Amino acid sequence: MKSRRPWVVGVSGASGTPYAAAVLRGLLDAGESVDLIVSRASRLTLLDETGIGFRDAHWREDLAAWLARGADGKPDTYGGVDVGDVRYWAAGDLAAGPSSGSYPAKGMLIVPASTAAVAGVALGLSKDLLQRVASVTLKERRPLVVAVRETPLSGQTLKQMVALDEAGAVVLPASPAFYAGATHIQDLVDFVAGRVLDAAGVPHELYRRWRGELGGGAPGVPRAG
């Protein structure tokens, strides 16, 4: 029997919960297993941005509602997302499986990453499970993608981002691009989510890739196949 080896997805308190939802859907669509950590601060952001609460005792139901919602706020845009291969770990559970380097994880994606999360990981604070797992991911030389969502960036945060890069992480600002022919807010969200999955080596079809053909993203111009 094939052993389960998940990607750990950490959701911090920065604005951008639609990015996390798009990454989670992309991983599940690719047949990947997922371990999910939702920080305490991110629960407030999720409630503010979507109206969805995230409860430990009802996490599967709340996750399904979250993943079904589009970036424009419409419920059931992505109905029927199978969350059966998701395992949830509470942010305060420092004895959780992924807190140990012997836990068989593929790597970690922090989406979105607040400046507080960036600082905590760069400094090795491990004040909660999200930061602890990021530290474990770095020490085990596994892929760590940090999707920073903040602007402007202070000099201190920039130094911490450089420290993460030097430690082996991929620092990936949540910066949508427009050459992919975006016509909807979901297209911009999916571009960032797709770049996160690219950095992790997970196949997807979330955005139109650049093929060296000018004008492909202009309104009314057919997209390349």
XYZ file of N, CA and C in Angstrom:
675
model
N 0.840 -1.194 0.000
C 0.000 0.000 0.000
C 0.878 1.248 0.000
N 0.583 2.178 -0.863
C 1.359 3.401 -0.978
C 1.171 4.255 0.259
N 2.278 4.713 0.855
C 2.192 5.538 2.058
C 1.774 6.961 1.683
N 1.055 7.572 2.563
C 0.580 8.943 2.345
C 1.727 9.922 2.586
N 1.959 10.820 1.637
C 3.024 11.816 1.767
C 2.460 13.165 1.308
N 1.955 13.955 2.232
C 1.217 15.159 1.855
C 2.084 16.398 1.678
N 1.506 17.393 1.043
C 1.988 18.756 1.113
C 1.328 19.401 2.324
N 2.114 20.118 3.128
C 1.549 20.870 4.242
C 1.246 22.277 3.749
N 0.008 22.720 3.922
C -0.388 24.079 3.542
C -0.668 24.858 4.815
N 0.088 25.927 5.015
C -0.121 26.804 6.161
C -0.788 28.088 5.714
N -1.865 28.461 6.381
C -2.593 29.688 6.049
C -2.397 30.670 7.203
N -1.713 31.783 6.942
C -1.460 32.763 7.992
C -2.523 33.853 7.953
N -2.355 34.882 8.776
C -3.409 35.883 8.929
C -3.423 36.992 7.913
N -2.563 36.963 6.910
C -2.563 38.018 5.893
C -3.837 37.968 5.058
N -4.188 39.104 4.472
C -5.290 39.117 3.512
C -4.914 38.238 2.330
N -5.912 37.535 1.766
C -5.624 36.693 0.606
C -6.075 35.264 0.770
N -7.141 35.034 1.536
C -7.631 33.663 1.684
C -8.068 33.038 0.356
N -8.502 33.815 -0.669
C -8.786 33.180 -1.956
C -7.552 32.531 -2.575
N -6.350 33.078 -2.317
C -5.131 32.435 -2.804
C -4.977 31.045 -2.197
N -5.202 30.957 -0.887
C -5.078 29.662 -0.218
C -6.084 28.667 -0.771
N -7.315 29.122 -0.980
C -8.348 28.226 -1.504
C -7.962 27.706 -2.884
N -7.423 28.580 -3.744
C -7.042 28.169 -5.100
C -5.887 27.170 -5.067
N -4.926 27.380 -4.167
C -3.814 26.437 -4.039
C -4.322 25.089 -3.546
N -5.188 25.096 -2.563
C -5.741 23.849 -2.036
C -6.512 23.088 -3.114
N -7.333 23.800 -3.871
C -8.073 23.137 -4.960
C -7.101 22.570 -5.988
N -6.033 23.340 -6.300
C -5.057 22.864 -7.277
C -4.348 21.604 -6.818
N -3.973 21.545 -5.559
C -3.318 20.351 -5.027
C -4.247 19.145 -5.083
N -5.490 19.339 -4.672
C -6.448 18.231 -4.661
C -6.773 17.781 -6.084
N -6.884 18.736 -7.015
C -7.149 18.383 -8.413
C -5.995 17.568 -9.000
N -4.779 17.823 -8.497
C -3.602 17.096 -8.984
C -3.430 15.751 -8.292
N -4.355 15.408 -7.409
C -4.286 14.125 -6.725
C -3.325 14.109 -5.549
N -2.952 15.296 -5.061
C -2.028 15.380 -3.930
C -2.776 15.276 -2.597
N -2.113 14.694 -1.609
C -2.626 14.709 -0.243
C -2.233 16.038 0.404
N -3.068 16.505 1.329
C -2.837 17.811 1.951
C -2.986 17.706 3.459
N -2.029 18.288 4.173
C -2.158 18.543 5.604
C -2.345 20.046 5.758
N -3.350 20.460 6.485
C -3.735 21.873 6.553
C -3.544 22.433 7.952
N -2.918 23.614 8.025
C -2.779 24.357 9.269
C -3.358 25.747 9.040
N -4.345 26.111 9.822
C -4.988 27.421 9.719
C -4.684 28.184 11.006
N -3.915 29.260 10.899
C -3.521 29.994 12.095
C -4.724 30.670 12.741
N -4.566 31.058 13.983
C -5.659 31.738 14.689
C -6.009 33.052 14.007
N -4.992 33.808 13.604
C -5.240 35.085 12.936
C -5.941 34.895 11.597
N -5.612 33.809 10.886
C -6.221 33.594 9.569
C -7.704 33.281 9.675
N -8.133 32.750 10.799
C -9.573 32.506 10.973
C -10.342 33.822 10.929
N -9.767 34.861 11.544
C -10.418 36.170 11.516
C -10.430 36.735 10.097
N -9.309 36.554 9.380
C -9.253 37.036 7.998
C -10.247 36.283 7.118
N -10.324 34.976 7.304
C -11.260 34.175 6.517
C -12.696 34.609 6.774
N -13.022 34.853 8.032
C -14.371 35.304 8.366
C -14.658 36.660 7.745
N -13.672 37.557 7.771
C -13.850 38.898 7.227
C -13.977 38.874 5.710
N -13.180 38.035 5.038
C -13.149 38.046 3.574
C -14.229 37.184 2.938
N -14.710 36.189 3.655
C -15.673 35.259 3.055
C -16.959 35.081 3.854
N -16.946 35.463 5.124
C -18.094 35.209 5.984
C -18.134 33.786 6.517
N -17.075 33.016 6.248
C -17.021 31.618 6.670
C -16.173 31.505 7.934
N -16.715 30.881 8.962
C -15.936 30.576 10.148
C -15.172 29.279 9.935
N -14.106 29.098 10.693
C -13.350 27.846 10.598
C -13.232 27.285 12.002
N -13.924 26.166 12.235
C -14.024 25.596 13.578
C -13.316 24.253 13.636
N -12.561 24.049 14.712
C -11.836 22.789 14.855
C -12.765 21.586 14.785
N -13.898 21.691 15.437
C -14.813 20.549 15.517
C -15.588 20.318 14.223
N -15.612 21.308 13.344
C -16.373 21.199 12.093
C -15.503 21.640 10.908
N -14.203 21.359 10.989
C -13.290 21.890 9.991
C -13.570 21.367 8.590
N -13.975 20.108 8.480
C -14.205 19.545 7.150
C -15.378 20.235 6.455
N -16.430 20.468 7.193
C -17.596 21.168 6.644
C -17.233 22.600 6.262
N -16.485 23.290 7.136
C -16.099 24.677 6.864
C -15.121 24.759 5.700
N -14.206 23.798 5.605
C -13.253 23.780 4.491
C -13.973 23.587 3.165
N -14.938 22.686 3.132
C -15.687 22.438 1.899
C -16.414 23.702 1.439
N -16.996 24.438 2.395
C -17.693 25.686 2.055
C -16.717 26.731 1.538
N -15.530 26.780 2.152
C -14.501 27.736 1.738
C -14.000 27.433 0.327
N -13.699 26.172 0.054
C -13.165 25.815 -1.259
C -14.211 25.925 -2.364
N -15.471 25.875 -2.007
C -16.527 26.016 -3.008
C -16.746 27.466 -3.431
N -16.247 28.396 -2.635
C -16.496 29.824 -2.879
C -15.482 30.397 -3.860
N -15.960 31.174 -4.830
C -15.077 31.827 -5.783
C -14.443 33.069 -5.191
N -13.436 33.600 -5.858
C -12.757 34.796 -5.370
C -13.672 36.010 -5.356
N -14.738 35.966 -6.153
C -15.694 37.074 -6.169
C -16.732 36.963 -5.059
N -16.610 35.945 -4.226
C -17.511 35.795 -3.097
C -18.728 34.945 -3.356
N -18.909 34.465 -4.589
C -20.084 33.665 -4.898
C -19.931 32.253 -4.329
N -20.906 31.808 -3.538
C -20.825 30.444 -2.995
C -21.091 29.405 -4.075
N -20.550 28.224 -3.873
C -20.781 27.090 -4.770
C -20.261 27.307 -6.188
N -19.284 28.187 -6.350
C -18.631 28.324 -7.657
C -17.889 27.045 -8.011
N -17.308 26.415 -6.988
C -16.578 25.157 -7.174
C -17.240 24.084 -6.314
N -18.439 23.720 -6.700
C -19.176 22.736 -5.912
C -18.570 21.355 -6.002
N -18.688 20.614 -4.914
C -18.284 19.224 -4.925
C -16.791 18.977 -4.825
N -16.018 19.919 -4.235
C -14.583 19.683 -4.035
C -14.415 18.579 -2.996
N -13.695 17.538 -3.353
C -13.495 16.389 -2.462
C -12.364 16.706 -1.486
N -12.689 16.831 -0.209
C -11.680 17.141 0.807
C -11.342 15.895 1.621
N -11.609 14.737 1.043
C -11.401 13.485 1.763
C -9.947 13.200 2.096
N -8.997 13.715 1.273
C -7.591 13.445 1.535
C -6.905 14.654 2.166
N -7.665 15.414 2.943
C -7.108 16.527 3.705
C -7.106 16.143 5.177
N -5.983 16.422 5.837
C -5.897 16.236 7.278
C -5.630 17.589 7.910
N -6.375 17.896 8.949
C -6.260 19.201 9.585
C -5.543 19.084 10.923
N -4.619 20.032 11.157
C -3.908 20.110 12.426
C -4.136 21.485 13.033
N -4.547 21.536 14.288
C -4.771 22.811 14.965
C -3.456 23.559 15.128
N -3.507 24.888 15.006
C -2.297 25.706 15.051
C -1.583 25.612 16.387
N -2.301 25.302 17.448
C -1.680 25.209 18.758
C -1.154 23.834 19.098
N -1.317 22.884 18.194
C -0.912 21.500 18.456
C 0.547 21.297 18.060
N 1.466 21.618 18.969
C 2.895 21.503 18.655
C 3.387 20.060 18.685
N 2.503 19.135 19.049
C 2.850 17.712 18.993
C 2.277 17.048 17.743
N 1.751 17.840 16.820
C 1.151 17.308 15.593
C 2.199 16.583 14.752
N 1.726 15.711 13.875
C 2.635 14.934 13.041
C 3.669 15.764 12.303
N 3.270 16.816 11.573
C 4.245 17.567 10.776
C 5.266 18.346 11.596
N 5.105 18.381 12.929
C 6.079 19.101 13.753
C 7.399 18.353 13.864
N 7.425 17.110 13.390
C 8.638 16.297 13.451
C 9.217 16.082 12.064
N 10.537 16.096 11.978
C 11.187 15.841 10.706
C 10.984 14.433 10.197
N 10.595 13.507 11.065
C 10.371 12.129 10.625
C 8.999 11.943 9.989
N 8.154 12.977 10.070
C 6.832 12.895 9.430
C 7.020 12.989 7.918
N 6.403 12.093 7.148
C 6.674 12.020 5.705
C 5.914 13.062 4.887
N 6.384 14.302 4.917
C 5.768 15.369 4.125
C 6.623 15.682 2.902
N 5.975 16.128 1.815
C 6.704 16.515 0.606
C 7.343 17.887 0.753
N 6.702 18.756 1.514
C 7.169 20.120 1.670
C 6.035 20.956 2.219
N 6.224 22.278 2.213
C 5.229 23.178 2.802
C 5.015 24.399 1.931
N 3.761 24.835 1.850
C 3.375 26.044 1.144
C 2.661 26.949 2.144
N 3.171 28.163 2.355
C 2.512 29.123 3.245
C 1.818 30.142 2.372
N 0.487 30.089 2.354
C -0.329 30.897 1.433
C -1.596 31.360 2.146
N -1.791 32.666 2.323
C -0.802 33.719 2.159
C 0.109 33.764 3.371
N 1.252 34.409 3.215
C 2.201 34.557 4.320
C 2.209 36.009 4.780
N 1.853 36.241 6.027
C 1.915 37.580 6.602
C 3.358 37.938 6.921
N 3.618 39.220 7.169
C 4.965 39.614 7.556
C 5.325 39.016 8.913
N 4.328 38.801 9.774
C 4.587 38.149 11.058
C 5.045 36.715 10.846
N 4.413 36.017 9.899
C 4.830 34.644 9.589
C 6.223 34.629 8.980
N 6.495 35.575 8.097
C 7.828 35.671 7.493
C 8.877 35.851 8.586
N 8.615 36.776 9.508
C 9.569 37.037 10.585
C 9.753 35.807 11.461
N 8.645 35.170 11.835
C 8.730 34.012 12.710
C 9.515 32.869 12.100
N 9.307 32.626 10.801
C 10.020 31.536 10.132
C 11.488 31.905 9.941
N 11.745 33.159 9.546
C 13.124 33.582 9.316
C 13.956 33.524 10.595
N 13.312 33.821 11.718
C 14.018 33.838 12.999
C 13.976 32.496 13.718
N 13.215 31.544 13.172
C 13.114 30.228 13.792
C 12.382 30.241 15.121
N 11.339 31.066 15.236
C 10.651 31.225 16.519
C 9.797 30.016 16.902
N 9.121 29.410 15.929
C 8.254 28.244 16.190
C 7.234 28.535 17.280
N 6.593 29.708 17.212
C 5.631 30.065 18.247
C 4.300 29.354 18.076
N 4.047 28.798 16.893
C 2.851 27.991 16.674
C 3.209 26.885 15.689
N 2.230 26.025 15.356
C 2.531 24.878 14.505
C 2.955 25.302 13.113
N 2.363 26.356 12.588
C 2.733 26.813 11.240
C 4.221 27.142 11.183
N 4.696 27.927 12.137
C 6.108 28.295 12.142
C 7.000 27.086 12.421
N 6.556 26.213 13.313
C 7.342 25.026 13.632
C 7.517 24.134 12.400
N 6.446 23.911 11.665
C 6.531 23.053 10.478
C 7.428 23.700 9.416
N 7.348 25.030 9.289
C 8.237 25.706 8.336
C 9.698 25.496 8.713
N 10.005 25.575 10.003
C 11.373 25.348 10.460
C 11.819 23.914 10.179
N 10.919 22.969 10.416
C 11.223 21.562 10.137
C 11.459 21.360 8.641
N 10.633 22.004 7.829
C 10.769 21.873 6.375
C 12.140 22.350 5.911
N 12.594 23.466 6.459
C 13.914 23.988 6.089
C 15.035 23.072 6.553
N 14.949 22.590 7.801
C 16.053 21.769 8.305
C 16.138 20.422 7.596
N 14.990 19.938 7.099
C 14.975 18.675 6.372
C 15.261 18.859 4.882
N 15.506 20.112 4.483
C 15.813 20.439 3.080
C 14.671 20.060 2.135
N 13.448 20.249 2.615
C 12.273 20.032 1.768
C 11.834 21.372 1.164
N 11.062 21.347 0.090
C 10.610 22.599 -0.516
C 9.732 23.404 0.439
N 10.019 24.698 0.541
C 9.199 25.637 1.308
C 8.919 26.836 0.425
N 7.639 27.078 0.156
C 7.226 28.221 -0.660
C 6.472 29.182 0.244
N 6.925 30.439 0.267
C 6.347 31.457 1.142
C 5.726 32.538 0.266
N 4.404 32.542 0.167
C 3.687 33.492 -0.694
C 3.354 34.741 0.121
N 4.265 35.694 0.100
C 4.136 36.900 0.922
C 3.034 37.797 0.364
N 2.148 38.248 1.251
C 1.051 39.131 0.820
C 1.059 40.371 1.729
N 1.822 41.364 1.320
C 1.914 42.610 2.073
C 2.501 43.682 1.182
N 2.073 44.927 1.376
C 2.664 46.048 0.647
C 2.350 47.342 1.384
N 3.290 48.274 1.479
C 4.698 48.131 1.101
C 5.434 47.237 2.094
N 6.664 46.888 1.747
C 7.478 46.029 2.594
C 8.531 46.865 3.315
N 8.636 46.655 4.614
C 9.641 47.375 5.387
C 11.028 46.784 5.133
N 12.052 47.551 5.487
C 13.408 47.055 5.325
C 13.653 45.801 6.137
N 13.064 45.734 7.334
C 13.258 44.558 8.173
C 12.656 43.318 7.528
N 11.452 43.465 6.952
C 10.822 42.324 6.282
C 11.625 41.902 5.061
N 12.153 42.868 4.327
C 12.980 42.532 3.166
C 14.208 41.731 3.586
N 14.832 42.111 4.704
C 15.976 41.353 5.207
C 15.566 39.931 5.584
N 14.386 39.798 6.189
C 13.903 38.469 6.586
C 13.584 37.617 5.357
N 13.083 38.243 4.301
C 12.828 37.512 3.064
C 14.137 37.024 2.431
N 15.181 37.855 2.493
C 16.488 37.436 2.000
C 17.001 36.258 2.828
N 16.779 36.323 4.153
C 17.211 35.220 5.021
C 16.484 33.929 4.650
N 15.208 34.009 4.325
C 14.464 32.821 3.906
C 15.015 32.273 2.597
N 15.313 33.164 1.666
C 15.890 32.730 0.395
C 17.229 32.029 0.626
N 18.041 32.596 1.476
C 19.351 31.996 1.754
C 19.227 30.656 2.470
N 18.117 30.478 3.211
C 17.884 29.210 3.913
C 17.323 28.133 2.987
N 16.976 28.523 1.750
C 16.490 27.539 0.786
C 15.026 27.642 0.432
N 14.316 28.594 1.029
C 12.894 28.759 0.713
C 12.723 29.507 -0.609
N 11.567 29.324 -1.235
C 11.173 30.134 -2.383
C 10.282 31.248 -1.858
N 10.722 32.492 -1.987
C 9.933 33.649 -1.560
C 9.133 34.126 -2.764
N 7.825 34.011 -2.686
C 6.963 34.242 -3.844
C 5.897 35.281 -3.489
N 6.161 36.561 -3.767
C 5.151 37.581 -3.488
C 3.865 37.311 -4.272
N 2.749 37.583 -3.643
C 1.453 37.376 -4.299
C 1.221 38.511 -5.287
N 1.848 38.394 -6.458
C 1.820 39.451 -7.480
C 1.178 38.924 -8.755
N -0.104 39.191 -8.972
C -0.756 38.715 -10.199
C -0.143 39.355 -11.436
N -0.158 38.622 -12.534
C 0.288 39.145 -13.824
C -0.906 39.232 -14.766
N -0.748 39.992 -15.845
C -1.877 40.255 -16.736
C -1.682 39.691 -18.142
N -0.498 39.134 -18.427
C -0.269 38.589 -19.768
C -1.071 37.322 -20.025
N -1.622 36.728 -18.951
C -2.381 35.487 -19.115
C -3.813 35.732 -19.580
N -4.168 37.007 -19.813
C -5.498 37.308 -20.336
C -6.583 37.289 -19.283
N -6.299 37.829 -18.111
C -7.279 37.822 -17.020
C -8.503 38.655 -17.375
N -9.673 38.083 -17.163
C -10.931 38.805 -17.371
C -11.794 38.795 -16.121
N -11.301 38.185 -15.062
C -12.082 38.009 -13.842
C -11.110 37.984 -12.669
N -11.590 38.380 -11.498
C -10.747 38.368 -10.313
C -10.194 36.968 -10.042
N -10.958 35.931 -10.378
C -10.488 34.572 -10.145
C -9.265 34.264 -10.990
N -9.181 34.856 -12.189
C -8.022 34.630 -13.045
C -6.750 35.154 -12.382
N -6.848 36.310 -11.727
C -5.686 36.887 -11.053
C -5.281 36.048 -9.848
N -6.274 35.571 -9.116
C -5.997 34.698 -7.977
C -5.360 33.404 -8.453
N -5.903 32.826 -9.511
C -5.384 31.548 -10.016
C -3.969 31.680 -10.555
N -3.609 32.857 -11.076
C -2.237 33.036 -11.545
C -1.260 32.884 -10.383
N -1.541 33.557 -9.282
C -0.657 33.467 -8.115
C -0.632 32.035 -7.584
N -1.806 31.420 -7.478
C -1.867 30.036 -6.998
C -1.081 29.112 -7.919
N -1.182 29.357 -9.219
C -0.447 28.532 -10.172
C 1.054 28.684 -10.035
N 1.512 29.903 -9.752
C 2.947 30.116 -9.559
C 3.431 29.416 -8.289
N 2.593 29.377 -7.254
C 2.941 28.635 -6.038
C 3.097 27.154 -6.366
N 2.149 26.618 -7.126
C 2.222 25.204 -7.500
C 3.404 24.938 -8.426
N 3.725 25.885 -9.302
C 4.919 25.750 -10.144
C 6.166 25.591 -9.285
N 6.271 26.440 -8.261
C 7.449 26.399 -7.388
C 7.547 25.077 -6.641
N 6.392 24.444 -6.413
C 6.376 23.155 -5.725
C 6.495 21.981 -6.688
N 6.455 22.249 -7.992
C 6.542 21.172 -8.973
C 5.262 20.381 -9.129
N 4.118 21.012 -8.810
C 2.819 20.338 -8.917
C 2.141 20.768 -10.217
N 1.785 19.832 -11.101
C 1.154 20.199 -12.370
C -0.237 20.790 -12.181
N -0.594 21.721 -13.061
C -1.903 22.370 -12.971
C -2.202 23.041 -14.309
N -3.425 23.537 -14.431
C -3.835 24.311 -15.606
C -4.569 25.564 -15.144
N -3.990 26.265 -14.192
C -4.662 27.406 -13.582
C -4.509 28.696 -14.379
N -3.504 28.793 -15.248
C -3.335 30.024 -16.009
C -2.689 29.736 -17.356
N -2.825 30.688 -18.268
C -2.224 30.579 -19.605
C -0.750 30.930 -19.518
N 0.103 30.011 -19.926
C 1.542 30.226 -19.839
C 2.059 31.066 -21.004
N 3.103 31.798 -20.735
C 3.728 32.631 -21.759
C 4.396 31.754 -22.805
N 4.117 32.038 -24.075
C 4.697 31.269 -25.170
C 5.446 32.162 -26.159
N 5.736 33.384 -25.756
C 6.468 34.285 -26.638
C 5.617 34.888 -27.727
N 4.298 34.896 -27.558
C 3.395 35.435 -28.572
C 2.755 36.697 -28.027
N 3.160 37.870 -28.551
C 2.628 39.139 -28.059
C 1.156 39.271 -28.381
N 0.423 39.890 -27.455
C -0.996 40.118 -27.663
C -1.899 39.026 -27.183
N -1.341 37.959 -26.666
C -2.173 36.844 -26.239
C -3.046 37.148 -25.064
N -2.687 38.183 -24.266
C -3.499 38.509 -23.108
C -4.420 39.694 -23.340
N -4.452 40.246 -24.574
C -5.295 41.396 -24.850
C -6.764 41.004 -24.935
N -7.688 41.876 -24.470
C -9.114 41.569 -24.561
C -9.538 41.310 -25.996
N -10.311 40.267 -26.178
C -10.826 39.933 -27.496
C -9.895 39.100 -28.338
N -8.671 38.867 -27.852
C -7.714 38.039 -28.583
C -7.829 36.609 -28.089
N -8.078 35.655 -28.966
C -8.210 34.259 -28.510
C -6.958 33.799 -27.795
N -7.132 33.047 -26.729
C -5.993 32.512 -25.991
C -5.357 31.373 -26.766
N -4.046 31.263 -26.627
C -3.363 30.132 -27.225
C -3.822 28.852 -26.559
N -3.826 27.760 -27.320
C -4.334 26.496 -26.795
C -3.489 25.905 -25.726
